[in-house]
Coordinates of C-alpha atoms in Angstrom, one line a residue:
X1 CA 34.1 11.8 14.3
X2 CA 36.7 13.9 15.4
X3 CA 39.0 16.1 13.2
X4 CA 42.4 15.8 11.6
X5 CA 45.0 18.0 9.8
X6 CA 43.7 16.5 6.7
X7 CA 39.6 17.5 7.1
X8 CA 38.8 19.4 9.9
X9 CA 34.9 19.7 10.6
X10 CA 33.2 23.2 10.0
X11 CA 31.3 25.7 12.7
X12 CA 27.4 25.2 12.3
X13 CA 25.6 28.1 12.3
X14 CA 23.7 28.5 15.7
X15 CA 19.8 28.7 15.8
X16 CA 19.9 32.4 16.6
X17 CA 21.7 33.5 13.5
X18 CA 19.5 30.8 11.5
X19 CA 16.3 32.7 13.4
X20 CA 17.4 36.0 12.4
X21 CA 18.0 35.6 8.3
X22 CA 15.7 37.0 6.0
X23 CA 13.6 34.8 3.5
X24 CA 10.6 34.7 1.8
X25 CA 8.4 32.0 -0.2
X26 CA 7.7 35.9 -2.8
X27 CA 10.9 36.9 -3.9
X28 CA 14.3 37.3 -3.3
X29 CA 15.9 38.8 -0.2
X30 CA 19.5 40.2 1.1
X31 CA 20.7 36.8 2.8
X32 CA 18.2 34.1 -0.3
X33 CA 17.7 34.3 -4.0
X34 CA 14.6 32.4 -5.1
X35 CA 15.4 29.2 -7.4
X36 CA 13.0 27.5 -8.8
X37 CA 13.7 23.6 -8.9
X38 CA 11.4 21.2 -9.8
X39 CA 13.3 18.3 -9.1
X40 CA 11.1 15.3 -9.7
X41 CA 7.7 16.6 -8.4
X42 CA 6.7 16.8 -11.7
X43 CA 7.1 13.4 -12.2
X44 CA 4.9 12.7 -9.6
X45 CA 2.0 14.6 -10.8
X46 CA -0.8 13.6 -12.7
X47 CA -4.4 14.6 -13.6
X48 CA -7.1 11.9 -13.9
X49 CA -10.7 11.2 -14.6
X50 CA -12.8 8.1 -14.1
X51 CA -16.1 7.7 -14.8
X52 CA -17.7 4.4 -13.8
X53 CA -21.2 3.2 -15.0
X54 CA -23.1 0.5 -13.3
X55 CA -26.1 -1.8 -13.2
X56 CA -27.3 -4.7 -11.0
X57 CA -29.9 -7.5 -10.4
X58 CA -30.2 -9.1 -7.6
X59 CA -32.9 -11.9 -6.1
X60 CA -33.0 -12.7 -2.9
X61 CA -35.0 -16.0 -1.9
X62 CA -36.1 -17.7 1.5
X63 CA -36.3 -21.9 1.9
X64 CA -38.0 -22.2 4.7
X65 CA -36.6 -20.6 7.5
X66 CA -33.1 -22.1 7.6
X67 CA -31.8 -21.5 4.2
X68 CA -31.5 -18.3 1.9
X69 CA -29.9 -17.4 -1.0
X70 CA -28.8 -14.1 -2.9
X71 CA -28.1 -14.3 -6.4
X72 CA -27.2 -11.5 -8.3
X73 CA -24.8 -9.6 -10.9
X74 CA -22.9 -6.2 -11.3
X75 CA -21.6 -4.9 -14.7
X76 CA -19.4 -1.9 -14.5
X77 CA -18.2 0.0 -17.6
X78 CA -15.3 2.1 -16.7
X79 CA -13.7 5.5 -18.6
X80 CA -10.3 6.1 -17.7
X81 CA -8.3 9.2 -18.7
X82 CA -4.6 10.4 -17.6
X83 CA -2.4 12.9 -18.2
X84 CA 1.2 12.7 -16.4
X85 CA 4.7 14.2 -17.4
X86 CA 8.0 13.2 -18.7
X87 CA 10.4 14.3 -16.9
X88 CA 14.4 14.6 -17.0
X89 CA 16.1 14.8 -14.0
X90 CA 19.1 15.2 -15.1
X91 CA 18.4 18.5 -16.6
X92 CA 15.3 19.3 -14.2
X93 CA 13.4 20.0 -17.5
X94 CA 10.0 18.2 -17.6
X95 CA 9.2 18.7 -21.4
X96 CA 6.1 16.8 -23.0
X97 CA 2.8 15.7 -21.3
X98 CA 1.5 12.7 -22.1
X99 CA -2.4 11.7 -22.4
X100 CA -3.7 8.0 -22.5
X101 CA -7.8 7.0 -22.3
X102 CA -9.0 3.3 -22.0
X103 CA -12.4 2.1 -21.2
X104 CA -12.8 -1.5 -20.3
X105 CA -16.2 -3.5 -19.3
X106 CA -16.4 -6.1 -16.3
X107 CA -19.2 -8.6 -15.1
X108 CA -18.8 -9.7 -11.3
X109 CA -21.6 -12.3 -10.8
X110 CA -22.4 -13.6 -6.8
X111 CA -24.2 -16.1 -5.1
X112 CA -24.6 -16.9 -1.6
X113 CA -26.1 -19.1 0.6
X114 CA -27.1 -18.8 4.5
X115 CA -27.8 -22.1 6.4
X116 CA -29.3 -21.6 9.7
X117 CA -29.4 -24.9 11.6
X118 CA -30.1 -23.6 15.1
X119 CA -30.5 -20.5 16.6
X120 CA -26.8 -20.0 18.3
X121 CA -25.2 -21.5 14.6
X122 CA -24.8 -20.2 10.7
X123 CA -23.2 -21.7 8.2
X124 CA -22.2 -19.2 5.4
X125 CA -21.1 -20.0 1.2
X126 CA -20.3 -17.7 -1.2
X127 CA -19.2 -17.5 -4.7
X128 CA -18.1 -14.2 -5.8
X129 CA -16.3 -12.4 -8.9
X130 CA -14.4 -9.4 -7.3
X131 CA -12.1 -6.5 -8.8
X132 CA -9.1 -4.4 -7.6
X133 CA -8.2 -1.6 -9.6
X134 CA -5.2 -0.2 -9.9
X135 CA -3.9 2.7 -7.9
X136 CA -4.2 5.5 -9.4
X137 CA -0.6 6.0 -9.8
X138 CA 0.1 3.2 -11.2
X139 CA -1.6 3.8 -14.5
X140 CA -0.4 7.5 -15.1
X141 CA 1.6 8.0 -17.8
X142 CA 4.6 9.7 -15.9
X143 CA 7.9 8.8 -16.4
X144 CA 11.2 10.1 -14.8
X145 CA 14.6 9.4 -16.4
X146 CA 17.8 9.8 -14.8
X147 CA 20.8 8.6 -17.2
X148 CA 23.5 9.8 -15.4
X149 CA 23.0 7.3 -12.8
X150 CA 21.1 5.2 -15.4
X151 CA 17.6 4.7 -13.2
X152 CA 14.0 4.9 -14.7
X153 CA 10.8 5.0 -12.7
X154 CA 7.2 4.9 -15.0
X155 CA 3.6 4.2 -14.9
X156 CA 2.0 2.0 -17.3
X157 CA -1.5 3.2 -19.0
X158 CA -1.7 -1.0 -20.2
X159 CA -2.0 -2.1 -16.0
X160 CA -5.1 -4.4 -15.8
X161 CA -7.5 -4.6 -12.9
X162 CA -7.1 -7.6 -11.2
X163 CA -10.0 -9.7 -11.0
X164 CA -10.6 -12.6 -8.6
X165 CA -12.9 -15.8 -8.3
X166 CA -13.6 -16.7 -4.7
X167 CA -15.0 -19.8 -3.0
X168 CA -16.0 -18.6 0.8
X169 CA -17.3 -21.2 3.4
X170 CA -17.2 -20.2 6.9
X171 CA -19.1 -22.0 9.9
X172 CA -20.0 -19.5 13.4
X173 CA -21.2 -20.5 16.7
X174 CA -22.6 -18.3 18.9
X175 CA -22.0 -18.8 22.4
X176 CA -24.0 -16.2 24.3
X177 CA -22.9 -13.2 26.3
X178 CA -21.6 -11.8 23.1
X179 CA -19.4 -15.4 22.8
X180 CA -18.3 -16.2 19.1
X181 CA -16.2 -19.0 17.9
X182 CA -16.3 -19.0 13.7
X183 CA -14.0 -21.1 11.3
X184 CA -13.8 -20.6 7.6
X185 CA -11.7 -21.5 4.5
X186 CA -11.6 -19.7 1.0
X187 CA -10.2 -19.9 -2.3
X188 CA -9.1 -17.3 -4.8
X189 CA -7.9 -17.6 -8.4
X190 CA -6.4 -14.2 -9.3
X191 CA -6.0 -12.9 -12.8
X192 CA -3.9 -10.3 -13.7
X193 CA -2.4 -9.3 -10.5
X194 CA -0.5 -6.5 -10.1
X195 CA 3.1 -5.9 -9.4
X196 CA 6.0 -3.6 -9.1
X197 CA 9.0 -5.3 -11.4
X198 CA 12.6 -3.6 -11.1
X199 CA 14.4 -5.0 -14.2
X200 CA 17.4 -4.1 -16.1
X201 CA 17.2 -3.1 -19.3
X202 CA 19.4 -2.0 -22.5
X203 CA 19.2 1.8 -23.6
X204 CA 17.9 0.0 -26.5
X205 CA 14.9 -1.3 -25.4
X206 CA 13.8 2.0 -24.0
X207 CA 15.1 4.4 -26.1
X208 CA 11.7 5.7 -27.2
X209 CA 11.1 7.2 -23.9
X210 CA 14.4 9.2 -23.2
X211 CA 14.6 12.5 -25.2
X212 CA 17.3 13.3 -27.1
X213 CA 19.6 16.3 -26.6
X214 CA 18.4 17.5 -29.9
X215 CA 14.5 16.9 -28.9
X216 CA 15.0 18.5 -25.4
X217 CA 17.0 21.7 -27.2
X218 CA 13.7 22.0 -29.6
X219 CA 11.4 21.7 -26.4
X220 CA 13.2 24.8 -24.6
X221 CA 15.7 23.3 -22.3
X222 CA 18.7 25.3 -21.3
X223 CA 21.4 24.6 -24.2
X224 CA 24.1 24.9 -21.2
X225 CA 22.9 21.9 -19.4
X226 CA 22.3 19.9 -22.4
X227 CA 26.5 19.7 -22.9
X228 CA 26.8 17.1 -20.2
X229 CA 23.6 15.1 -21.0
X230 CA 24.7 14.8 -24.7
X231 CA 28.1 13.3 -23.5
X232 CA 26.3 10.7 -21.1
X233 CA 23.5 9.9 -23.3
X234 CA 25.8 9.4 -26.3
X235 CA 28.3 7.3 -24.0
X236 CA 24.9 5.6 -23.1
X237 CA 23.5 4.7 -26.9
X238 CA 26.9 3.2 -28.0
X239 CA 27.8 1.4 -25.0
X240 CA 23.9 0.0 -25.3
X241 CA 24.7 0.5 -21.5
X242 CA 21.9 -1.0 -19.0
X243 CA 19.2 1.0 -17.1
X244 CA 17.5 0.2 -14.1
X245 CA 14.2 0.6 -14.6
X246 CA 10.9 0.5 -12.2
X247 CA 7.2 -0.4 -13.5
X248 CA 4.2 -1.6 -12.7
X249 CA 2.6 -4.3 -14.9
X250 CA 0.4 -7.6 -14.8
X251 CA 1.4 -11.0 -13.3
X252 CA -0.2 -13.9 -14.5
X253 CA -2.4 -16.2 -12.7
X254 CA -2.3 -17.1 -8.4
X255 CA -4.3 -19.2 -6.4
X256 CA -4.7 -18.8 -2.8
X257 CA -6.2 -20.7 -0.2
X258 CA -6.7 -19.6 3.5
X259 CA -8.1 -20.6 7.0
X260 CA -9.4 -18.7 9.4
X261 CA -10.3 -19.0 12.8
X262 CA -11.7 -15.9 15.2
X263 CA -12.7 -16.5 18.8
X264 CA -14.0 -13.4 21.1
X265 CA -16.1 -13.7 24.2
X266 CA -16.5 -11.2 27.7
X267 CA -14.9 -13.1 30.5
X268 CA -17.8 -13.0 32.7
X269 CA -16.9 -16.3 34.6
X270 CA -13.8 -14.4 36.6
X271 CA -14.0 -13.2 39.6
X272 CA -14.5 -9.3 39.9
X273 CA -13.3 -6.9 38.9
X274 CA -11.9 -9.2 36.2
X275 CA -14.9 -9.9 34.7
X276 CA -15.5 -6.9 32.7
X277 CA -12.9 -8.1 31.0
X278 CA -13.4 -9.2 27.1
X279 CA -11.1 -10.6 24.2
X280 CA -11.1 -10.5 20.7
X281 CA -9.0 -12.5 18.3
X282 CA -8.6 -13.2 15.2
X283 CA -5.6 -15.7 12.9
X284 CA -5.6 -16.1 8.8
X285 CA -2.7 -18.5 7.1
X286 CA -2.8 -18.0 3.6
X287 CA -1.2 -20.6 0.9
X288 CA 0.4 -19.1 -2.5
X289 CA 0.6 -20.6 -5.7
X290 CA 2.0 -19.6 -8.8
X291 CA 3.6 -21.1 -11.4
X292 CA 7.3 -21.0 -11.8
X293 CA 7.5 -18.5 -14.6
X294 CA 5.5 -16.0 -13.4
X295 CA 5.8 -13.3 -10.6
X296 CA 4.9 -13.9 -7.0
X297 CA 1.8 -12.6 -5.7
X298 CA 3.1 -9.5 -4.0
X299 CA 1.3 -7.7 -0.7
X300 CA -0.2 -10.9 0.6
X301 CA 1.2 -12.3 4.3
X302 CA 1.2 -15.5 5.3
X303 CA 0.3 -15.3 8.7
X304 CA -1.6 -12.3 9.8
X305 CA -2.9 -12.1 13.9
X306 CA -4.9 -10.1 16.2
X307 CA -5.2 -10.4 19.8
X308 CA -7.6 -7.5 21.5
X309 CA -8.2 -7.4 25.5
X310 CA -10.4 -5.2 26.7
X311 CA -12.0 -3.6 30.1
X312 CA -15.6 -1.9 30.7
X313 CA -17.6 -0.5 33.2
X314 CA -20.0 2.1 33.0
X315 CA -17.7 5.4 33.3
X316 CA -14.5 3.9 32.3
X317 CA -13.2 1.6 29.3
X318 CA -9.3 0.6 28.3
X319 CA -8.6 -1.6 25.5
X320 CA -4.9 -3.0 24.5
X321 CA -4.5 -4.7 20.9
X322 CA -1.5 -6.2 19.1
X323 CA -1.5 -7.3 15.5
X324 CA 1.7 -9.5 13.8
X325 CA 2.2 -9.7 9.8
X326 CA 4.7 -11.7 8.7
X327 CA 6.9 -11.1 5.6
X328 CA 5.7 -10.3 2.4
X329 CA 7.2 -9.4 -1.2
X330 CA 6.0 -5.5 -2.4
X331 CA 8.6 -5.7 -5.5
X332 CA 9.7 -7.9 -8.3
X333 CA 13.3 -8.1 -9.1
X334 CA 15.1 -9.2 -12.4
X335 CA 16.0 -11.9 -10.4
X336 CA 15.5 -13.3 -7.0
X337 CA 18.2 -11.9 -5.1
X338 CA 16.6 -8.3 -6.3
X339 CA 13.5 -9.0 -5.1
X340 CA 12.2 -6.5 -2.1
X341 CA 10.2 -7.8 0.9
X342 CA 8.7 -5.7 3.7
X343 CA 9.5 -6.8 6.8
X344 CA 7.3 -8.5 9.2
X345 CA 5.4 -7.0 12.0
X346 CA 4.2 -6.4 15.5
X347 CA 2.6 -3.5 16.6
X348 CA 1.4 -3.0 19.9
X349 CA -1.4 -0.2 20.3
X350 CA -3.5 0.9 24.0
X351 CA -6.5 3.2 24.9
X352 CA -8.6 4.3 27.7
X353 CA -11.5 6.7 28.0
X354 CA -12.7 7.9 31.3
X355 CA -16.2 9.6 31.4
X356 CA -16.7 12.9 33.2
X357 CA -20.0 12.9 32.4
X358 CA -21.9 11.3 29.3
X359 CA -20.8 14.0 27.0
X360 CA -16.8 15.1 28.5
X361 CA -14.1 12.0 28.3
X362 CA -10.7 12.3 29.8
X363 CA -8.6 9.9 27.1
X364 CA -5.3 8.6 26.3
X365 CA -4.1 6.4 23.8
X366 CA -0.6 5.1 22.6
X367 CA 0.3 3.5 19.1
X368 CA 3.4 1.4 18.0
X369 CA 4.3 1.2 21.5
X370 CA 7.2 -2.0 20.8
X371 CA 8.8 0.9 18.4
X372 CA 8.1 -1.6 15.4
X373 CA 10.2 -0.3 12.5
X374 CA 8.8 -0.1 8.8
X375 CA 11.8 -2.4 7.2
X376 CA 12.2 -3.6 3.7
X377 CA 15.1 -6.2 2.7
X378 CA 16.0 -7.3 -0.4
X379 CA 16.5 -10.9 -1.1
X380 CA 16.7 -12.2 2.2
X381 CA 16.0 -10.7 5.7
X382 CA 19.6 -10.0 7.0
X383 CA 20.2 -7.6 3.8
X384 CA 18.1 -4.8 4.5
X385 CA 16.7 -2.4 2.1
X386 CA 15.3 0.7 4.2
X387 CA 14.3 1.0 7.3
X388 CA 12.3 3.8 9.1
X389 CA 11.2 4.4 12.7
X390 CA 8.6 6.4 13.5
X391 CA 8.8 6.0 17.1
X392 CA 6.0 5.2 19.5
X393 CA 3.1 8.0 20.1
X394 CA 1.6 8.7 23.4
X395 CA -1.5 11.2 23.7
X396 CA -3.8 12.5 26.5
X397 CA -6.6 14.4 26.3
X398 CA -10.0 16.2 27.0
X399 CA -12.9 15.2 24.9
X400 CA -16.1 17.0 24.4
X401 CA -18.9 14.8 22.3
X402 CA -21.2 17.6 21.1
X403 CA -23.9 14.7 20.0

């Protein structure tokens, strides 16, 4: 950018003089006055408890020496209790806590069945009941209001853990040398998924949870400030003006089926010194279904892949791995076009260990070494949302193993 009579660009201070000022994190100084801001960090704190109870019973049973089967049950009584803050950003005045409890009882049943048909094969079934909780976050009660630019963000005490019914049936083949070749498929019916909706709603609807100027002047906020809210948030009330609002909540019901196939074997049958060389892969596909009138099943790729190669011999051992995500949607919008993917992946990671002796390693190792960016796009993948780059990260070392 270069300057013009109109807006001429500044002088920066240089690092020396930046060096050279005087501050402190304990008071004030000659060249900084302490102010504290809270911003929106209170918004992000919360306290919680949990407190889970358990029991089991499980049987385990031998038919002959190919089959076996486990059957069993878990119930799990869990006590919940968070406290989280509401918090106004336009006034940076956080001023009521808010405490929820909940307790809630779950039964996950399982049974599963080995089958053992020769020595170098297994065939594997499984019925299961398993549950996913909800991050912790997620069920605070925090909220964080921002009318000015008429944006909401809040947790929801009422978030379900999602519980899931799963058919497993997966086949393996042992090839020897440390050979594998295994094909499975699986089903899951999913209740009460979670997901992250961004919605617009009418001051109306939400009204409840955004203070008034009177309610925020009894709470201790600064009378001065409260001037400018009362002028927005009275503009805001009669215009029933819309709010864009964030929260997690419950989807309804998905089913998923998947395939997956792994192969990994030490390529022994090169000629040397290629054949200390050994691979490792690994490919799921997953298909989603839900019904049209409920949410998609967020953070769930279609097509996930590993690929591992790797070199050993006695002092020395390198290993070079690359793993590919595709797309997936993280969170709900009003409508399609608001919706918010995260961008497929390929990450590319290496390392090597040389040995010294049997207790000091010279190592090196490098992650994200195609610079993959963390992307989100909204709607579709040429409109993009954020995008970060973290760069690729190269280290070298001495190791010492103590044990």
């Amino acid at each position: 950018f270069l300057g013009s009579a109109d807006y001429n660009v500044g002088n920066a201070g240089s690092s020396k003089w930046l060096s050279n000022l005087n501050t402190s994190n304990f008071g004030d100084t000659k060249d900084f006055i302490v102010e504290e801001v809270k911003q929106n960090v209170l918004a992000s704190n919360y306290n919680g408890d949990e407190g889970i109870a358990a029991a089991y019973l499980m049987s385990t049973q031998n038919f002959g020496d190919q089959v076996s089967v486990i059957l069993g049950g878990r119930v799990e009584k869990s006590m919940v209790k968070y406290s989280g803050y509401n918090f106004n950003e336009d006034l940076d005045f956080s001023p009521s806590k808010t405490i929820t409890k909940k307790d809630f009882v779950n039964f996950m049943p399982a049974f599963l069945v080995k089958f053992t048909p020769t020595k170098n094969s297994v065939f594997r079934f499984a019925y299961t009941r398993t549950i996913s909780r909800p991050n912790y976050r997620d069920i605070s009660p925090y909220r964080s209001i921002n009318i000015e630019d008429q944006e909401m963000s809040e947790g929801n005490p009422e978030v379900k853990p999602a519980l899931s019914n799963n058919l497993d049936l997966l086949g393996e083949l042992y090839t020897g040398n440390t050979g594998l070749i295994s094909a499975g498929v699986y089903f899951k019916n999913i209740t009460s998924y979670r997901v992250h909706v961004r919605d617009n709603v009418r001051f109306e609807d939400v009204k409840e949870s955004i203070q008034t100027p009177q309610s925020l002047l009894d709470q201790g906020a600064d009378p001065l400030s409260i001037i400018d809210y009362k002028d927005t948030y009275e503009k805001l009330a009669a215009e029933n003006g819309i709010i864009e609002r964030v929260k997690p909540g419950n989807g309804g019901v998905a089913n998923l089926v998947g395939v997956e196939l792994s192969f990994q074997r030490n390529l022994d049958f090169l000629p040397r010194p290629l054949s200390n060389l050994s691979i490792y892969s690994n490919y799921t596909h997953n298909f989603i279904f839900v019904k049209k009138d409920q949410p998609k099943l967020p953070g769930t790729a279609k097509d996930i892949a590993n690929v591992s190669l790797a070199y050993e011999v006695k002092r020395f051992n390198a290993r070079i791995s690359y793993n590919h995500t595709s797309a997936f949607i993280t969170t709900i919008g009003s409508t399609v076009k608001n919706d918010i993917y995260y961008d497929r992946v390929n990450y590319l990671d290496a390392n090597l260990n040389f040995f010294l002796t049997p207790k000091l390693v010279i190592y090196a190792s490098g992650n994200n070494l195609l610079n993959q960016a963390q992307r989100r796009y909204q709607y579709q993948s040429e409109y993009t949302y954020s995008s970060l780059y973290t760069g690729s990260t190269v280290s070298l070392g001495l190791k010492l193993n103590l044990f």
